[in-house]
Coordinates of C-alpha atoms in Angstrom, one line a residue:
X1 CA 88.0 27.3 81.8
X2 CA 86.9 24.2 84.4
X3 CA 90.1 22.4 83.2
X4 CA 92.3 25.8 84.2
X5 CA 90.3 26.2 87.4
X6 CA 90.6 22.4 88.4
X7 CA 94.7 22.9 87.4
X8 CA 95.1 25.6 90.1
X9 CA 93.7 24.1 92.6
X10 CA 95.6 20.8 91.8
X11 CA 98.7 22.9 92.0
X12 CA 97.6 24.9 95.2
X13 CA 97.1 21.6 97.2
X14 CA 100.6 20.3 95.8
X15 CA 102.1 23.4 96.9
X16 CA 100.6 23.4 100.4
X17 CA 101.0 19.8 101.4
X18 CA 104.0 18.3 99.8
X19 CA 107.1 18.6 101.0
X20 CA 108.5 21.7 99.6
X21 CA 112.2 19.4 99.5
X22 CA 110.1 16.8 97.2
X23 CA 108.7 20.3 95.0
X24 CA 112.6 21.2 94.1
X25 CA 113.1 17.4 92.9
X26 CA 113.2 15.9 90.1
X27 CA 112.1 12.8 89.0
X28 CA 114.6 10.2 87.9
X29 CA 114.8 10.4 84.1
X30 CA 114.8 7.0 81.9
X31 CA 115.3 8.2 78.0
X32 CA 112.5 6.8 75.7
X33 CA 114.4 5.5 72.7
X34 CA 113.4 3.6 69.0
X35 CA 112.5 0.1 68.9
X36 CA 115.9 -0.1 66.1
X37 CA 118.5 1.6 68.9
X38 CA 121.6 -0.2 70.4
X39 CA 121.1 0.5 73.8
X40 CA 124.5 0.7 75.5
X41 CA 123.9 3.1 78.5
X42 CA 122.3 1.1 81.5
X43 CA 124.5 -1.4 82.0
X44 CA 122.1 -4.5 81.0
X45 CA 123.6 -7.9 79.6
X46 CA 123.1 -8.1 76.0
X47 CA 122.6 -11.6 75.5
X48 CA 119.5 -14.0 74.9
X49 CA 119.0 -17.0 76.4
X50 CA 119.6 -20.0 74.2
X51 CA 115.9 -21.1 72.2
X52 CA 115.9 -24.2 74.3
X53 CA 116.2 -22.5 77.4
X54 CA 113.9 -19.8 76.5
X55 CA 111.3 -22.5 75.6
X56 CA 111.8 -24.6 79.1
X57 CA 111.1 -21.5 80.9
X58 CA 107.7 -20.5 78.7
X59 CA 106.9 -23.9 79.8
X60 CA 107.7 -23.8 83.7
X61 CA 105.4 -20.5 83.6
X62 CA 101.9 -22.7 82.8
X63 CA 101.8 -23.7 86.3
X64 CA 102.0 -20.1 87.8
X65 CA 98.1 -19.1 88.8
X66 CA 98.9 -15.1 88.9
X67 CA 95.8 -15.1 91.0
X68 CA 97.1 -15.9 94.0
X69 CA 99.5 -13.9 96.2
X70 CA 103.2 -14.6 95.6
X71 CA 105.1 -16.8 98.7
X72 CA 105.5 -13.5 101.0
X73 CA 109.3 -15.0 102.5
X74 CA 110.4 -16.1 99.0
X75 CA 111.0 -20.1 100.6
X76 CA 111.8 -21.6 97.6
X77 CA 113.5 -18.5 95.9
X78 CA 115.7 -18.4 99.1
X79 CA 116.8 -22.1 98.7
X80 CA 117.6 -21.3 95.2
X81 CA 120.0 -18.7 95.4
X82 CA 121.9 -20.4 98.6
X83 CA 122.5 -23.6 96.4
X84 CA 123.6 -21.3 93.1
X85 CA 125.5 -18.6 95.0
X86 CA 126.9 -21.2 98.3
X87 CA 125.2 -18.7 100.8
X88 CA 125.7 -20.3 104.5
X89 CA 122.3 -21.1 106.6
X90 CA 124.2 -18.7 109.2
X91 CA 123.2 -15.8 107.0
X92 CA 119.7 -14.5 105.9
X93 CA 118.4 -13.5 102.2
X94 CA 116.2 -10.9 102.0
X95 CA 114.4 -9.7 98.7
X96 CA 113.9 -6.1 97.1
X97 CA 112.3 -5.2 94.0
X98 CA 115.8 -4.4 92.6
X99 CA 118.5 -3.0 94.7
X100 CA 116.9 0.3 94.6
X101 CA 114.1 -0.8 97.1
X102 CA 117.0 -2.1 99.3
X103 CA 118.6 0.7 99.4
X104 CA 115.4 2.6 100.4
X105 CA 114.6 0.0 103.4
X106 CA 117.9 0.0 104.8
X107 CA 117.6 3.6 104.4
X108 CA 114.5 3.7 106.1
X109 CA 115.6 1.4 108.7
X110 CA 118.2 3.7 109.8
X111 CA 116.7 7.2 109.0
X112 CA 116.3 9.3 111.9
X113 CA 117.0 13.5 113.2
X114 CA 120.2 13.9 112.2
X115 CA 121.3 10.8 110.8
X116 CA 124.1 10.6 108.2
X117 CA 124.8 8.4 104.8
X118 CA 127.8 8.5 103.9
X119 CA 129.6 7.4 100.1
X120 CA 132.3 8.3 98.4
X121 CA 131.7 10.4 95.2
X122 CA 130.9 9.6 91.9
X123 CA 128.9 6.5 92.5
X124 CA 125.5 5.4 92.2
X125 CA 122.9 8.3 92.3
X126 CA 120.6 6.4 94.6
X127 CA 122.4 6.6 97.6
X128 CA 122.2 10.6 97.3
X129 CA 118.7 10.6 96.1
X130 CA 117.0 8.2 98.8
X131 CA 118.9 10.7 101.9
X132 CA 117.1 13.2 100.5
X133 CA 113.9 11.4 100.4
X134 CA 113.9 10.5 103.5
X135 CA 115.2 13.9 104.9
X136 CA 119.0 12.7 106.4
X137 CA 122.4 14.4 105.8
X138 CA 124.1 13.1 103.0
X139 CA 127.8 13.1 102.7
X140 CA 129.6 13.0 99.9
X141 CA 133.4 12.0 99.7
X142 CA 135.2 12.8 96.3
X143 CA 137.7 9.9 94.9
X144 CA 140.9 10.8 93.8
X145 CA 141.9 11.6 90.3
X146 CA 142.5 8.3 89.3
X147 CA 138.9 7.2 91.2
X148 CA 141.0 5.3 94.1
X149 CA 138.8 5.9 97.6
X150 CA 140.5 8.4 99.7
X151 CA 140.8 6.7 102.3
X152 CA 142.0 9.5 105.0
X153 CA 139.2 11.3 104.2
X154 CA 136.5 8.6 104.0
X155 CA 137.8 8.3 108.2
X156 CA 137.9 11.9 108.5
X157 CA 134.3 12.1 107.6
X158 CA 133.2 9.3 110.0
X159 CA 135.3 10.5 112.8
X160 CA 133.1 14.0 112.2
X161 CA 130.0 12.8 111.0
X162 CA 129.0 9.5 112.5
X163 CA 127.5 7.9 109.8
X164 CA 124.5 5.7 110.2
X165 CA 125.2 4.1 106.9
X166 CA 128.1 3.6 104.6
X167 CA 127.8 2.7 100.8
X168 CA 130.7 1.1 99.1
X169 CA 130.0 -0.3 95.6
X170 CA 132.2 -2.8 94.1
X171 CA 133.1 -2.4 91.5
X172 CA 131.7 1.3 91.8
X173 CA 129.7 2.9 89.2
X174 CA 130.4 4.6 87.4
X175 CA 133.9 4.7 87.4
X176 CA 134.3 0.2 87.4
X177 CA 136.9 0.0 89.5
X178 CA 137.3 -1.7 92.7
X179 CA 138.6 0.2 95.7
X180 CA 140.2 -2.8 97.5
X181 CA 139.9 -5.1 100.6
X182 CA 142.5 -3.8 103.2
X183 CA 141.0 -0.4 102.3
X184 CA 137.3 -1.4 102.8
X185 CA 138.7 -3.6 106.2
X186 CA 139.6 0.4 107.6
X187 CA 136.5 1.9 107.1
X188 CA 134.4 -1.1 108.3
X189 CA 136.4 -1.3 111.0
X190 CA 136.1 2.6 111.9
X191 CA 132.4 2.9 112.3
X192 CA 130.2 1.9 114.0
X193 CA 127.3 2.0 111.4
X194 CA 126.2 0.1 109.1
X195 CA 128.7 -1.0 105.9
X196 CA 126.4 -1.9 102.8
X197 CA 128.8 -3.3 100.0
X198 CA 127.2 -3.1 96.7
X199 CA 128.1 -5.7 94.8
X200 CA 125.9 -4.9 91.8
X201 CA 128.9 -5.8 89.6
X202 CA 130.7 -8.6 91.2
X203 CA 130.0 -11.3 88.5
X204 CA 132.5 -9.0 86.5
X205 CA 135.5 -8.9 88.8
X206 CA 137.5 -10.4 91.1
X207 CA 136.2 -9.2 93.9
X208 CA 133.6 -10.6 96.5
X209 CA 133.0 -9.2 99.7
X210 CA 131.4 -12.4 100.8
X211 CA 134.0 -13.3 103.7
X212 CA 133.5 -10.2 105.4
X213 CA 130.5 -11.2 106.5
X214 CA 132.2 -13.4 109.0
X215 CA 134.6 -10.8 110.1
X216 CA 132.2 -7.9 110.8
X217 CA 129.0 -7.5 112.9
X218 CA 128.3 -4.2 110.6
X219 CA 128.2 -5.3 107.1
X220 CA 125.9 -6.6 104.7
X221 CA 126.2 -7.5 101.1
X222 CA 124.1 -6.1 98.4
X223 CA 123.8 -7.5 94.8
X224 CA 121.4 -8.2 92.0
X225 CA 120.7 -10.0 88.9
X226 CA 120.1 -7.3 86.2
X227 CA 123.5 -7.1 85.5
X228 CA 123.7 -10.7 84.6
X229 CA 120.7 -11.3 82.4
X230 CA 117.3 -10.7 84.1
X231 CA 116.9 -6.7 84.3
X232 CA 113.5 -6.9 83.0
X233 CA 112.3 -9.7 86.6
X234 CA 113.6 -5.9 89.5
X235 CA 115.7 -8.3 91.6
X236 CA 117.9 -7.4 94.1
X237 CA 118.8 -8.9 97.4
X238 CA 120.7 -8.7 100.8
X239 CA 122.6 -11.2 102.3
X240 CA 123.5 -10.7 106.1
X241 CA 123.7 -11.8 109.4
X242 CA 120.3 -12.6 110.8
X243 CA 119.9 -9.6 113.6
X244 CA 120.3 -6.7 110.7
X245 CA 118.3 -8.3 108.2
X246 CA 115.2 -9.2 110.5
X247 CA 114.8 -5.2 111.3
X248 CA 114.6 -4.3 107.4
X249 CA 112.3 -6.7 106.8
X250 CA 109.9 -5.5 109.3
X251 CA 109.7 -2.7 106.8
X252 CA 109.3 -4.3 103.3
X253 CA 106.0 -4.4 102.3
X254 CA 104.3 -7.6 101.5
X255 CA 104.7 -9.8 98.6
X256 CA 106.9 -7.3 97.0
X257 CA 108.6 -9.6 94.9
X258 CA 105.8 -11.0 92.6
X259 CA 105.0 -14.2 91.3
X260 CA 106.7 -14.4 87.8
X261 CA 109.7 -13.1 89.2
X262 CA 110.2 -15.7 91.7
X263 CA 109.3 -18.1 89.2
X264 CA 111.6 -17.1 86.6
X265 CA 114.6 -16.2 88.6
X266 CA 114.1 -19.9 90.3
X267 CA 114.6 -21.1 86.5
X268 CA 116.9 -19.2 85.9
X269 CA 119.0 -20.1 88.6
X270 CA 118.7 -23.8 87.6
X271 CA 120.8 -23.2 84.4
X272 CA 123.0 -20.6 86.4
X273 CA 126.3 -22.0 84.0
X274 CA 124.6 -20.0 81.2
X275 CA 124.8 -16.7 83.5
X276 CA 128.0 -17.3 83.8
X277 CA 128.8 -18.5 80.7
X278 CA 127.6 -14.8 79.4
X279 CA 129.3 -13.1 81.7
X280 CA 132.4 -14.2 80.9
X281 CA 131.7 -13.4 77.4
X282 CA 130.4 -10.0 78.7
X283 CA 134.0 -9.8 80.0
X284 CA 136.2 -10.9 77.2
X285 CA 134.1 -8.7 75.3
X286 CA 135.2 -5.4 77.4
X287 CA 138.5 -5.8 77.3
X288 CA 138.2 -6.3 73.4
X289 CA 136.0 -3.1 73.2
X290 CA 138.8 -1.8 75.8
X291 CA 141.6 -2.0 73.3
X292 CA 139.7 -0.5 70.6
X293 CA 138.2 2.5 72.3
X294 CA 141.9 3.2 73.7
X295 CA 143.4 3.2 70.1
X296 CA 141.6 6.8 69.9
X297 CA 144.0 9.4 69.9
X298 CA 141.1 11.8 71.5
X299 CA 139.4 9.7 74.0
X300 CA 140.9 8.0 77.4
X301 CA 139.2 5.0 78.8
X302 CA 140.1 3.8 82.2
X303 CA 140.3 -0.2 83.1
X304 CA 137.0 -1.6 84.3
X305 CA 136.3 -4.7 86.5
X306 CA 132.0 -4.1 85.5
X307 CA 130.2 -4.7 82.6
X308 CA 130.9 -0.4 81.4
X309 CA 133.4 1.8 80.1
X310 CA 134.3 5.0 81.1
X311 CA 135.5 7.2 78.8
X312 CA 136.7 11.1 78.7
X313 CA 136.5 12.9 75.6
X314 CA 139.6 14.8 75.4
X315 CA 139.0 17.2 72.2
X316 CA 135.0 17.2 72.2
X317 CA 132.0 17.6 74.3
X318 CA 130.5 14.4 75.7
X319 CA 127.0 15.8 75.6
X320 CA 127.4 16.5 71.8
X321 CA 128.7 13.0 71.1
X322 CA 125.9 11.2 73.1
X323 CA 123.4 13.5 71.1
X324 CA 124.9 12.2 67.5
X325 CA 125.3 8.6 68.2
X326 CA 122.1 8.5 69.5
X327 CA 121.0 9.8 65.9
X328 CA 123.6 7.4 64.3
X329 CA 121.2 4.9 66.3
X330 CA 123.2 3.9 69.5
X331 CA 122.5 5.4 73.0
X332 CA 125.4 5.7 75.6
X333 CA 125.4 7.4 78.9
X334 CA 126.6 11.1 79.2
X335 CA 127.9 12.1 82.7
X336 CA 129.2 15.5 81.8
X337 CA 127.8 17.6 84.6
X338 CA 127.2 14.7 87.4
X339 CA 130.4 15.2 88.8
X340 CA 133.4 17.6 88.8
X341 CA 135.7 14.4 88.4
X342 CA 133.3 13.1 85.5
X343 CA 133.4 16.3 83.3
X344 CA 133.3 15.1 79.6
X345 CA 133.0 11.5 80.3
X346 CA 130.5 8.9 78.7
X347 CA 129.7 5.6 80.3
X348 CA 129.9 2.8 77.4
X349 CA 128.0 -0.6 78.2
X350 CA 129.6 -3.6 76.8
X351 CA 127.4 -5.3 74.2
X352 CA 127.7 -7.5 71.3
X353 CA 130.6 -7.8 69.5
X354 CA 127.8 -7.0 66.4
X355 CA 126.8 -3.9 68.7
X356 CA 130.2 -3.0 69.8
X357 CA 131.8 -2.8 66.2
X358 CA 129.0 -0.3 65.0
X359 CA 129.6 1.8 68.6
X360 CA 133.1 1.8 67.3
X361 CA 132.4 3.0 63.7
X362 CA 129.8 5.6 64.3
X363 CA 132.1 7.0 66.9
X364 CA 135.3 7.3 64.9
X365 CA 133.5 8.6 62.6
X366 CA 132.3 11.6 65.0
X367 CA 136.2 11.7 66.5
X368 CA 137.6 12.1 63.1
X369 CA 135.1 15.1 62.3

């Protein structure tokens, strides 16, 4: 009877001070799966890290003394990615604890009464879900049927709406294609917000947003390492011009990227060939997986420049054939019902060729039935 009495008034003080917008959410949902499941739905690189490697970087984690307070500007971290990545002095690096928390700082940073974010639609949920936390107007632009960016509209919207901040991601997910410089030049060059290209993909396409930096005053670059091998460290960071990145950082809270992190990702960086090295497998490896997903008679795949594959079941439900490979042991990502233009689609990450050729078996045989 205590516990039931306790209960209520828990949920009377919920209702009364939280945000009635924040009661009507709901949480972001990460499935719980078996230790013995081929995980192929959130986009993570399925490689190890060669013994010796592995070893080293035991090794270089004996000198970190977790009871001391991480390096609160990330010097050393900083230095690291510049030499690995060829980031100019003229630009700043700043640090989130994955490119979620940059997205909420710059956000943040920009928030205010009637502020807008604008995106085209579908593409990463965070960009929705953060204007909602903090209470702005969210825009949404639908891509085309073939998931080009509509371009006229995209101006449209800014001519109307004013947008404080503009995502682009590039490649986007989760359709894995790239929208295209000269059309990415014409809405930077329309606003006068602030133009985030996500570039949580880039180390699986051709593209790289990198010069516009010295072309634009209202652009930064966002990107991340989870895609490339180090999901587990949450690191994402920014790379602008000085002015914009000094206000975000007046809002990150310190020593948000902890010590093992830094460490890690530092070693990491020194053997950055074997990142790359994987990647390129990672890519050789879609476009294999490409070919034999397209050789169903029932299921359209489009091209990808990411490390994913969208797919559209043409003859069954998507929801059903998540639901039975995920008893067959291997999870993808159902989108049926995140988007009008994503009805029936599943979102394939690339894995092993191992992984990949028992993703191909269990799901012919679920085609064929």
């Amino acid at each position: 009877m205590a516990s039931d009495n306790r209960k209520q008034a828990v949920s009377a003080h919920v209702e009364r001070w939280v945000r009635t917008d924040v009661q009507a959410l709901k949480a972001y949902h990460v499935p719980t799966i078996g230790e013995h499941v081929i995980k192929l739905d959130a986009m993570e690189n399925p490689y190890h890290w060669p013994s010796t490697m592995h070893q080293a970087w035991l090794d270089s984690l004996q000198q970190i003394h977790v009871n001391r307070y991480p390096d609160a500007d990330c010097s050393q971290l900083k230095q690291a990615f510049r030499e690995a990545f060829q980031i100019a002095e003229d630009y700043e690096i700043l640090f989130g604890n994955g490119s979620d928390e940059l997205i909420q700082l710059l956000a943040i940073t920009l928030a205010g009464p009637k502020r807008t974010i604008l995106a085209p639609e579908p593409s990463f949920v965070m960009y929705k879900m953060i204007a909602q936390y903090l209470q702005m107007d969210y825009v949404g632009i639908p891509l085309g049927t073939d998931f080009s960016l509509d371009v006229g509209a995209m101006l449209k919207a800014i001519e109307t709406h004013n947008p404080a901040l503009i995502f682009l991601a590039q490649p986007n997910n989760p359709t894995g294609n790239v929208f295209g410089e000269e059309k990415v030049r014409r809405i930077i060059e329309a606003t006068s917000g602030l133009v985030v290209i996500d570039e949580a993909y880039t180390a699986f396409s051709s593209s790289d947003a990198y010069s516009l930096l010295a072309d634009y005053s209202n652009v930064v670059i966002m990107r991340t390492l989870s895609k490339v091998g180090l999901a587990g460290l949450r690191l994402g960071y920014l790379i602008g011009h000085p002015g914009w990145l000094a206000e975000v950082n007046k809002l990150r809270l310190p020593y948000n990227i902890n010590v093992l992190t830094q460490a890690s990702t530092v070693f990491a960086l020194q053997h950055v060939d074997e990142l790359l090295k994987q990647t390129a497998q990672i890519c050789a490896d879609r476009e294999a997986l490409k070919e034999r997903l397209s050789a169903f008679d029932n299921l359209h795949v489009w091209p990808s420049e990411a490390n994913f594959l969208l797919c559209r079941t043409l003859e069954h439900d998507a929801a059903e054939i998540q639901r039975l490979l995920l008893a067959r042991g291997v999870l993808i990502k159902c989108l049926h019902g995140t988007h009008p233009l994503l009805n029936n689609c599943l979102r394939i990450t690339v894995g092993t060729p191992k992984e990949n050729e028992v993703l191909l078996r269990e799901l012919a045989a679920l085609l064929a039935s």
